[in-house]
Coordinates of C-alpha atoms and ligand atoms in Angstrom, one line a residue:
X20 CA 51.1 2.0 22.0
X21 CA 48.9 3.0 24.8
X22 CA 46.5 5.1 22.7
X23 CA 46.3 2.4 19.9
X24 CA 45.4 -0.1 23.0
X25 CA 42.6 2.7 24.1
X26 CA 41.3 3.3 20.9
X27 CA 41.1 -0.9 20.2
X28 CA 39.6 -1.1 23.9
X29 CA 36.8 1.7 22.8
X30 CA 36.0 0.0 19.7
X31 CA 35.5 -3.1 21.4
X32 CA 33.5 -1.6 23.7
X33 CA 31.2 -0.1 20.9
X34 CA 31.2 -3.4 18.8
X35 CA 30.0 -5.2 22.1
X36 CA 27.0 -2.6 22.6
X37 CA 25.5 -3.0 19.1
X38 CA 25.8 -6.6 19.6
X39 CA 23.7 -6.3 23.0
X40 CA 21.5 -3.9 21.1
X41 CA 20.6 -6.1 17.9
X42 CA 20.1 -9.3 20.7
X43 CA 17.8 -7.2 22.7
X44 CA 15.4 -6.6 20.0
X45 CA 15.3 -9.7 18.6
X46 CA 14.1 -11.2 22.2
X47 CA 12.0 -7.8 22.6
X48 CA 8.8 -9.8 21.5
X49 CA 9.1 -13.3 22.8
X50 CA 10.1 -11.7 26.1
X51 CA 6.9 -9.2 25.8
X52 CA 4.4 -12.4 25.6
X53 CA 5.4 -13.6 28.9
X54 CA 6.1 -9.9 30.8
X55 CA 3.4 -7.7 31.0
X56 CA 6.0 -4.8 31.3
X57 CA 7.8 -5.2 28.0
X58 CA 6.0 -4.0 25.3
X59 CA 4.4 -5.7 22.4
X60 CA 5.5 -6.0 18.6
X61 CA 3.9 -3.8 16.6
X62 CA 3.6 -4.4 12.9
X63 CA 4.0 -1.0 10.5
X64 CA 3.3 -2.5 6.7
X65 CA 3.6 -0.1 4.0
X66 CA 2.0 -1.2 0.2
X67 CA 3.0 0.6 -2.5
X68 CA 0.3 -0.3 -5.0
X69 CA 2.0 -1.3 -8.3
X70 CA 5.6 0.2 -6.8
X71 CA 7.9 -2.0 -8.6
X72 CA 11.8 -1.4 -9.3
X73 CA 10.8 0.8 -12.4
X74 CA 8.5 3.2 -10.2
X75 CA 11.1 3.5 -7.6
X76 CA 14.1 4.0 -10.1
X77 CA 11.8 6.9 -11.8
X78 CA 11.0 9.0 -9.1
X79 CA 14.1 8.2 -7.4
X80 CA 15.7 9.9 -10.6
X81 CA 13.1 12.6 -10.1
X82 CA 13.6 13.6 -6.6
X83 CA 17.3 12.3 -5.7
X84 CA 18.7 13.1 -8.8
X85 CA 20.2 10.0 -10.4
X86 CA 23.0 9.6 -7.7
X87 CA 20.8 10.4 -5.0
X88 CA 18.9 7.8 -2.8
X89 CA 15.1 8.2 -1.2
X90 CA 14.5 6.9 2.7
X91 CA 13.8 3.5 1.4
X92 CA 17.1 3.2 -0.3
X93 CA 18.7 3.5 3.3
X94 CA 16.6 0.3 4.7
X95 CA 18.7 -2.3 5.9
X96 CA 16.7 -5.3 4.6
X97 CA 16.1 -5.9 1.4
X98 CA 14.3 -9.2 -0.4
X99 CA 12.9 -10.0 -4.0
X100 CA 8.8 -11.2 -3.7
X101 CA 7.4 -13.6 -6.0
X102 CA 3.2 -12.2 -6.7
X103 CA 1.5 -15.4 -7.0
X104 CA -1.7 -15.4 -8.3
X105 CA -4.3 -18.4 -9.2
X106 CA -6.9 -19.2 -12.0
X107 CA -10.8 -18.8 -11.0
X108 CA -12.4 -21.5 -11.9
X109 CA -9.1 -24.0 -11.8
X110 CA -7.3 -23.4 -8.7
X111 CA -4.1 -25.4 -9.8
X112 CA -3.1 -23.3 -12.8
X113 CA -0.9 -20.1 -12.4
X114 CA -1.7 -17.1 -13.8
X115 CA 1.0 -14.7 -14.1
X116 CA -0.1 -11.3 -13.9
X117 CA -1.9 -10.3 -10.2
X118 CA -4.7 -7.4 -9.4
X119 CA -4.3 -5.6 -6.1
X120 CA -7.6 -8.0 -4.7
X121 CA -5.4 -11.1 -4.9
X122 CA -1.7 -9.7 -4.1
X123 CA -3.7 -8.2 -0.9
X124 CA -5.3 -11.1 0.2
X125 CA -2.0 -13.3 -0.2
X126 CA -0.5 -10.7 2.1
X127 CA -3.0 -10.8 4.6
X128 CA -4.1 -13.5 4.7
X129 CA -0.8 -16.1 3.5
X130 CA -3.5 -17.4 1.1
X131 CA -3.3 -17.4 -2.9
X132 CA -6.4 -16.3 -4.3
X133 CA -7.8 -15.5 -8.0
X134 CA -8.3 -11.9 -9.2
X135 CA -10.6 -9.9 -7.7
X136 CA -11.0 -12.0 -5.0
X137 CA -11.4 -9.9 -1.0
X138 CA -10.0 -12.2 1.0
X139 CA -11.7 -15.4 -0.2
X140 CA -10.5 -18.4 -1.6
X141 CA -11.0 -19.3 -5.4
X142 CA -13.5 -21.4 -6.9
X143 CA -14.8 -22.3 -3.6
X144 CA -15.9 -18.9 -2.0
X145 CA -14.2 -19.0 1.9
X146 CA -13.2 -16.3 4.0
X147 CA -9.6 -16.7 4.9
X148 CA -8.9 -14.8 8.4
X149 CA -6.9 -11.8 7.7
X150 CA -3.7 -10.7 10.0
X151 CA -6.0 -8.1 11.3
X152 CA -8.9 -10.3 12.3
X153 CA -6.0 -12.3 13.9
X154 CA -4.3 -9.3 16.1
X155 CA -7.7 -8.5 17.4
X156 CA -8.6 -11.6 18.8
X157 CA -5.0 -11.3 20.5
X158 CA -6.5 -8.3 22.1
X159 CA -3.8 -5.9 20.1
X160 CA -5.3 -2.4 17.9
X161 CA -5.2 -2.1 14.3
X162 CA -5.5 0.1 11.9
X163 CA -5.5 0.9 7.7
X164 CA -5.0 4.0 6.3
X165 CA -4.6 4.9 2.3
X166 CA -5.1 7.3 -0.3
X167 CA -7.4 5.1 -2.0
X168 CA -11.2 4.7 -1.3
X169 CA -10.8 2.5 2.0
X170 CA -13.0 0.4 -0.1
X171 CA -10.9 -0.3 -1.9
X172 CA -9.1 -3.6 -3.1
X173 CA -5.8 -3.3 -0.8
X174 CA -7.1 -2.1 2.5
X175 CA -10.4 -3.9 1.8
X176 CA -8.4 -7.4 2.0
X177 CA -7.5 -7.0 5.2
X178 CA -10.5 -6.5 6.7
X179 CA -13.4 -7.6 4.8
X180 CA -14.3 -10.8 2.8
X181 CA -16.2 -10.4 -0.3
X182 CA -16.0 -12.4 -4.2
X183 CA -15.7 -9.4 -6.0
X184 CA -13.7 -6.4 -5.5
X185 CA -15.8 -3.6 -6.8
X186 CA -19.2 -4.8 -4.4
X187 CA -18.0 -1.9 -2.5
X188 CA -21.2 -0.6 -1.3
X189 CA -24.5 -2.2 -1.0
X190 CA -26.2 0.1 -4.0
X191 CA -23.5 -2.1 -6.1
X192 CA -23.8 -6.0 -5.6
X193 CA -24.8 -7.0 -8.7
X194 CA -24.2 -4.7 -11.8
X195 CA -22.2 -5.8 -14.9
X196 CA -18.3 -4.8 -15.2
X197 CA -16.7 -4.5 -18.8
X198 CA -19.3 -6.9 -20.4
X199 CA -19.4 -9.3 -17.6
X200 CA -21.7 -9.9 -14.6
X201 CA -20.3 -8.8 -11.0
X202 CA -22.4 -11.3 -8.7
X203 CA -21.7 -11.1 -4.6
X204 CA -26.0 -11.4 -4.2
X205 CA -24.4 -14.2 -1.9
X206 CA -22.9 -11.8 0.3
X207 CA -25.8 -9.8 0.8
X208 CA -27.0 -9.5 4.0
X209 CA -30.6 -10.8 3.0
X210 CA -28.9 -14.0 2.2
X211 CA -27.0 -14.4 5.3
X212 CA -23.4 -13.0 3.9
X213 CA -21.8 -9.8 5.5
X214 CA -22.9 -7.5 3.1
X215 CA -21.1 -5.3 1.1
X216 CA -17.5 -3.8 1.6
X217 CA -18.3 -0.3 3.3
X218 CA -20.6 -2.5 5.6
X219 CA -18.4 -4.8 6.5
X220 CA -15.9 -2.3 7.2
X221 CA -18.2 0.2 9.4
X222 CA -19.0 -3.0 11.5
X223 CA -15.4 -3.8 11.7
X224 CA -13.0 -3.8 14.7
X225 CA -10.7 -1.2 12.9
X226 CA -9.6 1.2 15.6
X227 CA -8.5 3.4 12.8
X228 CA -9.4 3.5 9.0
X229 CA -8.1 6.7 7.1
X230 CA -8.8 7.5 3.6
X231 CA -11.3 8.2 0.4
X232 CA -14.3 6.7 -0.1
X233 CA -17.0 8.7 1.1
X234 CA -19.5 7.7 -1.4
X235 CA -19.9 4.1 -0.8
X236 CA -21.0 5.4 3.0
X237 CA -23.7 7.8 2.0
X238 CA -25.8 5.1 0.5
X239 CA -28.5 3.5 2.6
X240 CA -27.3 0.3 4.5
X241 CA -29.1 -3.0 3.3
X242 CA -32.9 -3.4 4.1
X243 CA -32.4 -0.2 6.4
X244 CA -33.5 4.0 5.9
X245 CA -30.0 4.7 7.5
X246 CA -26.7 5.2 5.6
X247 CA -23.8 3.1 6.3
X248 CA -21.8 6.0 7.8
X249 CA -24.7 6.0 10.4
X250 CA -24.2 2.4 10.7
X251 CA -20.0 2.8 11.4
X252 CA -21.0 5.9 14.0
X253 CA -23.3 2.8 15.9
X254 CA -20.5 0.5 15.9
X255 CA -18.8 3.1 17.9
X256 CA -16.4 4.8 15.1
X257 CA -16.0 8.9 15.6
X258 CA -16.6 9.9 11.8
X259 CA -14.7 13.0 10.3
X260 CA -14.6 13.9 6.7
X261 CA -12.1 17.3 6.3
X262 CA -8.4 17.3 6.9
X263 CA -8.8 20.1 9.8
X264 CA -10.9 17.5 11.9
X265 CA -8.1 15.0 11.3
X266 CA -5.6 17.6 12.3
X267 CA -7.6 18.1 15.3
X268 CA -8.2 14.2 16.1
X269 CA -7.4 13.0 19.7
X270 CA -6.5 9.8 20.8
X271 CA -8.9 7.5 22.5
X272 CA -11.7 7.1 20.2
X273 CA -11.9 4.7 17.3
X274 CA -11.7 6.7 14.1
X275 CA -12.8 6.6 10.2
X276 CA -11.8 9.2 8.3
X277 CA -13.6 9.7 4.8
X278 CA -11.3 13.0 3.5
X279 CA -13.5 12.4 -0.7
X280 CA -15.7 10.8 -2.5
X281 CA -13.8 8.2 -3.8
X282 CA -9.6 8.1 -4.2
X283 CA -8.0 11.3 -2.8
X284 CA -6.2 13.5 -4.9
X285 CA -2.7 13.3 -6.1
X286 CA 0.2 15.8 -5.5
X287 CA 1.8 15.9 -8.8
X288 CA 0.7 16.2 -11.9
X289 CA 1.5 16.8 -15.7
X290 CA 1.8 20.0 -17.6
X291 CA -1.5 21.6 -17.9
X292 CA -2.7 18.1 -17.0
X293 CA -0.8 16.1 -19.5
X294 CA -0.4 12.3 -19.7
X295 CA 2.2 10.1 -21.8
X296 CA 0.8 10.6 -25.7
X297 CA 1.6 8.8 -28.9
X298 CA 4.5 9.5 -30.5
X299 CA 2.3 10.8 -33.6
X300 CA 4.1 12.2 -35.6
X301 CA 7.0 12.8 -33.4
X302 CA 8.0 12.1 -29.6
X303 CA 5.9 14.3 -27.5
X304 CA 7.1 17.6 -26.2
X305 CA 8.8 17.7 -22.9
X306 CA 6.8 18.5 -20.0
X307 CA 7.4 19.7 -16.5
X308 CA 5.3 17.9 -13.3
X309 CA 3.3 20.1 -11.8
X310 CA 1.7 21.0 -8.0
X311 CA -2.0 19.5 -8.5
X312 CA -4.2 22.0 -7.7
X313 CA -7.3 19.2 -6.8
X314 CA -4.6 18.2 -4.3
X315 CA -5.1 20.8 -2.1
X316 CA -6.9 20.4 0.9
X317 CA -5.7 16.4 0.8
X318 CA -4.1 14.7 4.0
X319 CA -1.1 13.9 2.9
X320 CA -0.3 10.1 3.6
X321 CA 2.4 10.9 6.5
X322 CA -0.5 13.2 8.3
X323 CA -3.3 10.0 8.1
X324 CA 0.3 7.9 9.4
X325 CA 0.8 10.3 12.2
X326 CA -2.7 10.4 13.6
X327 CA -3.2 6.6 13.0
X328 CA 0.0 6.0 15.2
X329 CA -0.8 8.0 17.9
X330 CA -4.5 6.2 18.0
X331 CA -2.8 3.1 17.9
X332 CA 0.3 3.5 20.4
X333 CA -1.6 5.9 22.9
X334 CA -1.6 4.0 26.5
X335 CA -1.4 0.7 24.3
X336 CA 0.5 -2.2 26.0
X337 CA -1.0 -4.7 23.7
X338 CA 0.8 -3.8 20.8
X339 CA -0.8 -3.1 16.9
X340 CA -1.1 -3.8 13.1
X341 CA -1.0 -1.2 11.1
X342 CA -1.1 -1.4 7.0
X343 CA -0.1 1.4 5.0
X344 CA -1.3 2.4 1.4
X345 CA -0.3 4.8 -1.3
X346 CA -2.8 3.5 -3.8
X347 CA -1.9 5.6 -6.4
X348 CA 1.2 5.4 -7.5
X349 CA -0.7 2.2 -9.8
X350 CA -3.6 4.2 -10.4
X351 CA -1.8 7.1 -12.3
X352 CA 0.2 4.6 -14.1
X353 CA -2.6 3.1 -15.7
X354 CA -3.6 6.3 -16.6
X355 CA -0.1 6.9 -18.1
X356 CA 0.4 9.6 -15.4
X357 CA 3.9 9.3 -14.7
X358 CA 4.3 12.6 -12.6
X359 CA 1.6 11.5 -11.0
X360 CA 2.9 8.5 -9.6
X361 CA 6.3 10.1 -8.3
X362 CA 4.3 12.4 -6.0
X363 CA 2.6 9.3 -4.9
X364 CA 6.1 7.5 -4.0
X365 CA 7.4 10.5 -2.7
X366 CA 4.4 10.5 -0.3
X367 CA 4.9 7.0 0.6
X368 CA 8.8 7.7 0.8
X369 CA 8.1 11.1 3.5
X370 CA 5.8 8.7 5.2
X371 CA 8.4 6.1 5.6
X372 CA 10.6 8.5 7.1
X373 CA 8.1 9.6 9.6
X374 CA 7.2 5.7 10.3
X375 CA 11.4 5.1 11.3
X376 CA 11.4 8.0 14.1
X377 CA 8.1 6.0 15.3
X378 CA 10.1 3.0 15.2
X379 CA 13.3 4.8 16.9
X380 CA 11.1 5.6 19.9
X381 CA 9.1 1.9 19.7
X382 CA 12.0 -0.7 19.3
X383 CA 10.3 -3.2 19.3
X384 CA 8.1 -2.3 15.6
X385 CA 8.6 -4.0 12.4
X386 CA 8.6 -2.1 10.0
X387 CA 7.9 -3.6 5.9
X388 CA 7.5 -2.0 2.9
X389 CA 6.5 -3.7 -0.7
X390 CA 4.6 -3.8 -3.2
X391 CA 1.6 -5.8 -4.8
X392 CA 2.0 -6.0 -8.4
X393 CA 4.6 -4.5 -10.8
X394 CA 2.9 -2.0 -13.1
X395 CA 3.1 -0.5 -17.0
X396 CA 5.9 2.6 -16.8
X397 CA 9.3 1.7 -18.1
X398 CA 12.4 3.9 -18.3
X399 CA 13.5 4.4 -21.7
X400 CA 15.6 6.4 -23.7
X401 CA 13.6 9.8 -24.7
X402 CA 14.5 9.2 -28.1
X403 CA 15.2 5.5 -29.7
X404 CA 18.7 4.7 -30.3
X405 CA 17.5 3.7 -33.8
X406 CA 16.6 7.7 -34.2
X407 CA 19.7 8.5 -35.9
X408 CA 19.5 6.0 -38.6
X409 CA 17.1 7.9 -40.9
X410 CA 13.5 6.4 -40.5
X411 CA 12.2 7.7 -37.5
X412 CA 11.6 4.7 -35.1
X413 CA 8.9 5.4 -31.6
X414 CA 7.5 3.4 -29.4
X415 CA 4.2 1.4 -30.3
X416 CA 2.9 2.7 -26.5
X417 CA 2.3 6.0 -25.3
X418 CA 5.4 8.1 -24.0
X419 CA 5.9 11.2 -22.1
X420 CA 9.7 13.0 -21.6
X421 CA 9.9 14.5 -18.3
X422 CA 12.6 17.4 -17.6
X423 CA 14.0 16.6 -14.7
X424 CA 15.1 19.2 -11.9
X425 CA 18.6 18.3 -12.2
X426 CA 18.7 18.8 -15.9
X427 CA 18.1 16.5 -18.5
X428 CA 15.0 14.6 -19.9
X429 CA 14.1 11.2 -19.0
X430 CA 11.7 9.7 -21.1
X431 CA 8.7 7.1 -20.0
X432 CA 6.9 4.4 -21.9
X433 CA 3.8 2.9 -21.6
X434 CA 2.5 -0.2 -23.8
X435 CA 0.9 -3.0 -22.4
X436 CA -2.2 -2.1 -24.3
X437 CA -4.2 0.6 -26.5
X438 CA -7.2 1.1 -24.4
X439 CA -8.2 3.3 -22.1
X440 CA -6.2 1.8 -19.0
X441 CA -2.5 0.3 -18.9
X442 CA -2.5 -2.9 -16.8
X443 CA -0.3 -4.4 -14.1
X444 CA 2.6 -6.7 -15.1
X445 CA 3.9 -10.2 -13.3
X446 CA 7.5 -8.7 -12.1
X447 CA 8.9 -9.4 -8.8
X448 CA 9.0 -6.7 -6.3
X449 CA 10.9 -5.5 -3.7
X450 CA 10.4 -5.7 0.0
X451 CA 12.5 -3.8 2.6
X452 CA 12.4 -3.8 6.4
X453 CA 14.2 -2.2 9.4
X454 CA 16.6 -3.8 11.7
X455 CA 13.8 -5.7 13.8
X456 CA 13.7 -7.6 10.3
X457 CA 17.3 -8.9 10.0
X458 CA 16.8 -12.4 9.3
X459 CA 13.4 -12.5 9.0
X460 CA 13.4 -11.9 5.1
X461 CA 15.1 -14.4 2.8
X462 CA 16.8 -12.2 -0.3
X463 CA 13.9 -14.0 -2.1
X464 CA 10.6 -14.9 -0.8
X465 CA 6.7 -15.5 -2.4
X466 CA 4.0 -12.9 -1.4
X467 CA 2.0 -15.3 1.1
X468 CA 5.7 -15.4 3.0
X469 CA 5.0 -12.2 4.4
X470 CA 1.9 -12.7 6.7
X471 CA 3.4 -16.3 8.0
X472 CA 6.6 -13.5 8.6
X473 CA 4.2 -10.7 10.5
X474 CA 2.1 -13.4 12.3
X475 CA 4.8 -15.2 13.6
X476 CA 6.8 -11.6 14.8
X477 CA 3.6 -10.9 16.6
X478 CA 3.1 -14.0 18.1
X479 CA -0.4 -14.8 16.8
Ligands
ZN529 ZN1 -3.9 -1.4 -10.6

């Protein structure tokens, strides 16, 4: 009787503890506004570009095995997302299927926007102030890092506001795009707009901006001789370009890394370079995934995480933003590269993992992770179950059959169109958080949701 009264006191005990524990955080930030020595919120947001249910279920069944379950699986919040996304030139109509400009700039801003749009309003042309232009002015660091060009539509939403999302240099501000003409002359600096998206980045308050993208910073700023990389080393930014540098990076000094010309490599790829194919006259072969070789001297995504939390947390009692991007994980699905997106989730997944022990140390950081937009691959059977009926019956998209490590093929279908590029689709995705985020997150919420949730955990 005595022991079973011990071992009820001890659990008591321990049930009392977590309960101090999970109150704790939750007062962690209001407490941190008023005293100086509490720390800040911090803000960790990781984006999987086009990282829907189907991506996740895929390479989960890739590299877990089918019972296994990835970092993310282990989150303790999870929450549906509505994309929302609005016509151009009529603001009050819907449109169902969202680009990574406007899924961005609802995220960052709490704003729904049209495609294409940088953090601008429709019809109208406004900058909407970003969560990141909003931490700064609270005196806190931020910080976006991806494997995109950091031009590019997703980190580009946060801290730049332009009409079109491929004015991503000022050598491109008016050209024509698939037929149609791409006009941001208004944003040109010779009209009295902010220029072009590497210029309004290199003049940015970014303590650190990690990724590709080299290319739109070797072109001559507008009306000057100097680049716009010059430009971002005048605005006080310590510019490296190789992975050793970043290896080698100290804290202290606001950073832009530039490790390509324009989207870094991916890790995995198809056999001998292989892509889903047309099931003409039969299903394609099976194929392995493959190390990319082009990948080789990449940062991975957890390196750029690593360096752009020790920049941001180093002697910080202000606290920081920090948005995280694997970019292609969409990319090499509208390229039907299925292998390559799984390396690009299992980055983001390894990066997660590192971004938790962060949070372990640092209480008091939220950490998110989502999606933008749901995207073409879908997980079918690797042969119809009409095969065995005598007329051979295949998909109308493209399909690749992947042997999997555990054994097994699992087959891969793309088909939202026959050109060149699959597109996104208008799914829900998911959004998970860490314990900081219980209650936060209603088990279904719509994209702009998420920055009133971040701005209101930061106090801003
Ligand atoms: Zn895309």
């Amino acid at each position: 009787m005595k022991f079973i009264l011990t071992i009820l006191l001890v659990l008591v005990s321990l049930l009392a503890l977590v309960l101090m524990q999970a109150i704790t955080a939750s007062i962690v930030i209001a407490e941190s506004r008023d005293n100086p020595d509490k720390p800040a919120g911090n803000v960790v947001l990781i984006i999987g570009d086009g990282m829907d249910d189907h991506q996740i279920t895929i390479a989960r069944n890739y590299l877990k095995g089918v019972r296994g379950r990835l970092v993310l699986d282990e989150m303790p919040v999870r929450s549906a997302v509505q994309v929302l996304t609005i016509d151009e030139t009529e603001p009050t109509r819907p449109r169902f299927v969202a680009d990574s400009a406007n899924s961005a700039t609802a995220i960052a801003t709490g704003t729904v926007t049209s495609r294409g749009r940088i953090a601008t309003s429709a019809r109208e042309d406004q900058d909407i102030q970003t969560i990141v232009e909003l931490a700064q002015q609270a005196g806190m660091r931020t910080g976006l890092v991806t494997t995109a060009s950091v031009t590019d539509a997703t980190p580009a939403s946060f801290a730049a506001h332009i009409k079109f999302r491929r004015c991503e240099n000022p050598d491109s501000m008016v050209f024509m795009y698939y037929g149609r003409l791409a006009d941001c002359s208004k944003d040109q600096k010779k009209n009295g707009g902010p220029g072009s998206i590497s210029e309004q980045l290199a003049a940015s308050r970014l303590d650190v901006l990690l990724g590709g993208g080299l290319k739109h910073f070797t072109v001559n700023e507008e009306g000057s001789s100097e680049s716009v990389e010059r430009l971002a080393r005048s605005e006080g930014f310590h510019v490296i370009r190789t992975k050793f540098e970043l290896s080698n990076a100290h804290p202290g000094k606001r950073l832009l890394g530039l490790f390509s010309d324009s989207h870094l490599a991916v890790r995995l790829r198809g056999e001998n370079g292989r892509s889903a194919e047309k099931p003409s006259p039969g299903l394609p072969a099976p194929m392995a995934c493959e190390n990319n070789p082009a990948y080789k001297d990449t940062p991975s995504l957890k390196l750029m995480t690593q360096k752009a939390l020790e920049i941001l947390s180093h002697g910080n009692g202000s606290g920081f933003f920090l948005m995280i991007e694997s970019a292609s994980i969409d990319k090499q699905s509208h390229q039907r590269n299925a292998c390559g997106s799984i390396g690009e989730l299992a980055q983001l997944d390894e990066t997660l993992a590192y971004v938790l022990k962060f949070a372990d140390i640092h209480p008091e950081t939220l950490v998110v992770v989502t999606a933008d937009h749901g995207q073409a691959a879908q997980l079918v059977p690797s042969d119809s179950l009409f095969s065995g009926r005598g007329i051979p019956v295949y998909t109308p998209g493209s399909m690749v059959r992947i042997k999997m490590p555990g054994g097994g093929e699992m087959g891969i279908n793309y088909a939202t169109n026959e050109f060149v590029a699959e597109e996104h689709t208008g799914v829900a995705v998911p959004l998970y958080a860490n314990d900081i985020g219980k209650g936060l997150f209603r088990p279904f919420i719509t994209q702009p949701e998420i920055f009133n949730i971040i701005r209101s955990f930061l106090g801003l």
